[in-house]
Amino acid sequence: MSQANSEQTSLLELITPAAREEIDSWVAKYPEGRQSSAVMTALRLVQDENGGWLTTELMDAVAAYLDMDKIHVYEVASFYSMYEHKPVGKHKICVCTNISCMVCGSGEVVKHLENKLGVKLGETTSDNRITLKEVECLGACSGAPMLQIGENYYENLTADKIDEILDGLE
């Protein structure tokens, strides 16, 4: 086996069989030869299985699995805020600070979270429980200010509501 084939084989081993099965189900939704269309799902899956962040090796594995140039995978992974490139806490709190949320008080939401958690935007609590992240529009402008934790949206935030949300995290 050539060194390139050996390297590709070891990269592919970084993607679990369960993730491969899920990626394959997405690849099947696209025309033949367009497997790269599943890149966002593939990145999300390997990120989730890696504790919420992507390594260069995992991005390379996705590129190999989808027969894409590595740079194209890196471009996607660096463009979208849902992908992380360093370890994150068990819970990632994404606070929208775009115009609707800003007008409706996202600055106060951020201040309250930073004071309550003892971290600034982009940081993780010392117990690795929570990462606080600023994000662009999450598409819930009518419920501004809002935040996202995992797949859950929390809208019309107040300090009391934020405290309740934080208290409900495991």
Tab-separated table of C-alpha atoms in Angstrom:
chain	number	residue	atom	x	y	z
A	1	MET	CA	0.000	0.000	0.000
A	2	SER	CA	1.373	3.402	-0.910
A	3	GLN	CA	1.972	6.021	1.766
A	4	ALA	CA	-0.861	8.183	0.356
A	5	ASN	CA	-3.321	5.262	0.482
A	6	SER	CA	-2.174	4.386	3.992
A	7	GLU	CA	-2.652	7.986	5.105
A	8	GLN	CA	-6.135	8.136	3.561
A	9	THR	CA	-7.107	4.845	5.191
A	10	SER	CA	-6.035	6.063	8.627
A	11	LEU	CA	-7.927	9.332	8.077
A	12	LEU	CA	-11.095	7.463	7.156
A	13	GLU	CA	-10.815	5.456	10.366
A	14	LEU	CA	-11.381	8.723	12.255
A	15	ILE	CA	-15.004	8.711	11.058
A	16	THR	CA	-17.064	6.228	13.045
A	17	PRO	CA	-19.247	3.671	11.287
A	18	ALA	CA	-22.353	5.417	12.665
A	19	ALA	CA	-21.217	8.764	11.259
A	20	ARG	CA	-20.366	7.158	7.909
A	21	GLU	CA	-23.838	5.658	7.732
A	22	GLU	CA	-25.433	9.047	8.429
A	23	ILE	CA	-23.147	10.806	5.927
A	24	ASP	CA	-23.984	8.181	3.316
A	25	SER	CA	-27.704	8.793	3.851
A	26	TRP	CA	-27.109	12.476	3.075
A	27	VAL	CA	-24.865	11.734	0.093
A	28	ALA	CA	-27.718	9.626	-1.337
A	29	LYS	CA	-29.946	12.719	-1.425
A	30	TYR	CA	-27.716	14.426	-4.002
A	31	PRO	CA	-27.030	13.601	-7.664
A	32	GLU	CA	-24.224	11.166	-8.349
A	33	GLY	CA	-20.835	12.841	-8.163
A	34	ARG	CA	-22.143	15.587	-5.859
A	35	GLN	CA	-21.217	13.914	-2.562
A	36	SER	CA	-19.476	17.119	-1.501
A	37	SER	CA	-22.954	18.571	-0.948
A	38	ALA	CA	-23.041	16.575	2.304
A	39	VAL	CA	-19.991	18.385	3.719
A	40	MET	CA	-21.895	20.452	6.288
A	41	THR	CA	-23.630	17.403	7.727
A	42	ALA	CA	-20.388	15.433	7.717
A	43	LEU	CA	-18.583	18.192	9.603
A	44	ARG	CA	-21.401	18.456	12.146
A	45	LEU	CA	-21.374	14.715	12.753
A	46	VAL	CA	-17.626	14.376	13.276
A	47	GLN	CA	-17.605	17.535	15.409
A	48	ASP	CA	-20.382	16.159	17.634
A	49	GLU	CA	-18.536	12.871	18.043
A	50	ASN	CA	-15.369	14.759	18.994
A	51	GLY	CA	-16.823	16.648	21.947
A	52	GLY	CA	-18.014	19.627	19.927
A	53	TRP	CA	-14.945	20.704	17.957
A	54	LEU	CA	-13.067	19.907	14.772
A	55	THR	CA	-9.418	18.989	14.435
A	56	THR	CA	-7.500	19.368	11.197
A	57	GLU	CA	-7.354	15.572	11.013
A	58	LEU	CA	-11.141	15.294	11.248
A	59	MET	CA	-11.584	17.887	8.499
A	60	ASP	CA	-9.041	15.977	6.390
A	61	ALA	CA	-11.001	12.773	7.036
A	62	VAL	CA	-14.212	14.430	5.823
A	63	ALA	CA	-12.380	15.640	2.715
A	64	ALA	CA	-11.095	12.126	2.036
A	65	TYR	CA	-14.483	10.516	2.686
A	66	LEU	CA	-16.309	12.920	0.382
A	67	ASP	CA	-13.480	12.983	-2.190
A	68	MET	CA	-13.006	16.737	-1.801
A	69	ASP	CA	-9.985	18.983	-1.706
A	70	LYS	CA	-9.064	19.680	1.909
A	71	ILE	CA	-9.145	23.431	1.326
A	72	HIS	CA	-12.833	23.284	0.384
A	73	VAL	CA	-13.653	21.554	3.657
A	74	TYR	CA	-11.572	24.110	5.573
A	75	GLU	CA	-13.435	26.928	3.817
A	76	VAL	CA	-16.809	25.582	4.942
A	77	ALA	CA	-15.590	24.859	8.463
A	78	SER	CA	-14.131	28.344	8.853
A	79	PHE	CA	-17.058	30.229	7.298
A	80	TYR	CA	-19.919	28.951	9.462
A	81	SER	CA	-20.012	29.794	13.164
A	82	MET	CA	-21.476	26.398	14.066
A	83	TYR	CA	-18.083	24.769	13.624
A	84	GLU	CA	-15.518	25.017	16.397
A	85	HIS	CA	-11.759	24.748	16.004
A	86	LYS	CA	-10.816	24.431	19.648
A	87	PRO	CA	-12.361	22.535	22.557
A	88	VAL	CA	-15.658	23.871	23.887
A	89	GLY	CA	-17.649	23.302	27.055
A	90	LYS	CA	-20.326	20.682	27.476
A	91	HIS	CA	-22.886	23.385	26.695
A	92	LYS	CA	-22.223	26.033	24.055
A	93	ILE	CA	-24.351	29.130	24.578
A	94	CYS	CA	-24.632	31.038	21.299
A	95	VAL	CA	-25.882	34.581	21.854
A	96	CYS	CA	-27.209	36.430	18.829
A	97	THR	CA	-25.923	39.990	18.757
A	98	ASN	CA	-27.127	40.927	15.292
A	99	ILE	CA	-29.269	44.017	14.712
A	100	SER	CA	-32.708	42.811	15.916
A	101	CYS	CA	-31.285	41.217	19.039
A	102	MET	CA	-28.986	44.186	19.622
A	103	VAL	CA	-31.889	46.643	19.455
A	104	CYS	CA	-33.871	44.422	21.822
A	105	GLY	CA	-31.139	44.094	24.445
A	106	SER	CA	-28.601	41.428	23.497
A	107	GLY	CA	-25.896	43.608	25.078
A	108	GLU	CA	-27.578	43.193	28.458
A	109	VAL	CA	-27.940	39.456	27.826
A	110	VAL	CA	-24.210	39.193	27.144
A	111	LYS	CA	-23.324	41.245	30.250
A	112	HIS	CA	-25.593	39.112	32.431
A	113	LEU	CA	-24.142	35.863	31.089
A	114	GLU	CA	-20.563	37.073	31.422
A	115	ASN	CA	-21.164	38.153	35.034
A	116	LYS	CA	-23.064	34.988	35.936
A	117	LEU	CA	-20.566	32.613	34.304
A	118	GLY	CA	-17.362	34.527	34.999
A	119	VAL	CA	-16.214	34.330	31.368
A	120	LYS	CA	-16.211	36.643	28.363
A	121	LEU	CA	-17.527	35.894	24.889
A	122	GLY	CA	-15.366	33.223	23.281
A	123	GLU	CA	-14.306	31.708	26.611
A	124	THR	CA	-15.162	28.525	28.483
A	125	THR	CA	-15.862	28.219	32.194
A	126	SER	CA	-13.035	26.742	34.273
A	127	ASP	CA	-15.052	23.542	34.818
A	128	ASN	CA	-15.451	23.142	31.013
A	129	ARG	CA	-19.201	23.169	31.470
A	130	ILE	CA	-20.148	26.208	29.362
A	131	THR	CA	-18.665	28.053	26.409
A	132	LEU	CA	-20.094	31.494	25.670
A	133	LYS	CA	-20.118	32.469	22.004
A	134	GLU	CA	-21.296	35.477	20.026
A	135	VAL	CA	-23.018	34.567	16.762
A	136	GLU	CA	-24.674	36.312	13.874
A	137	CYS	CA	-28.374	36.071	13.179
A	138	LEU	CA	-29.990	32.794	14.219
A	139	GLY	CA	-33.228	33.623	12.424
A	140	ALA	CA	-35.440	34.246	15.457
A	141	CYS	CA	-35.701	38.022	15.152
A	142	SER	CA	-39.313	38.166	16.316
A	143	GLY	CA	-38.228	36.626	19.638
A	144	ALA	CA	-35.233	38.903	20.195
A	145	PRO	CA	-33.114	38.910	22.231
A	146	MET	CA	-32.378	35.218	21.952
A	147	LEU	CA	-29.756	32.534	22.369
A	148	GLN	CA	-29.214	28.947	21.328
A	149	ILE	CA	-27.945	26.030	23.397
A	150	GLY	CA	-27.512	22.845	21.401
A	151	GLU	CA	-30.577	22.597	19.194
A	152	ASN	CA	-32.781	24.682	21.502
A	153	TYR	CA	-33.683	28.327	20.978
A	154	TYR	CA	-34.545	30.586	23.916
A	155	GLU	CA	-36.307	33.820	23.025
A	156	ASN	CA	-37.525	37.040	24.653
A	157	LEU	CA	-34.750	36.777	27.213
A	158	THR	CA	-34.635	38.518	30.571
A	159	ALA	CA	-32.113	38.103	33.390
A	160	ASP	CA	-34.573	35.880	35.276
A	161	LYS	CA	-35.240	33.729	32.220
A	162	ILE	CA	-31.493	33.358	31.601
A	163	ASP	CA	-30.937	32.278	35.215
A	164	GLU	CA	-33.723	29.722	34.858
A	165	ILE	CA	-32.165	28.367	31.655
A	166	LEU	CA	-28.721	28.102	33.275
A	167	ASP	CA	-30.172	26.384	36.342
A	168	GLY	CA	-31.795	23.800	34.040
A	169	LEU	CA	-28.541	22.763	32.402
A	170	GLU	CA	-27.132	19.475	33.628
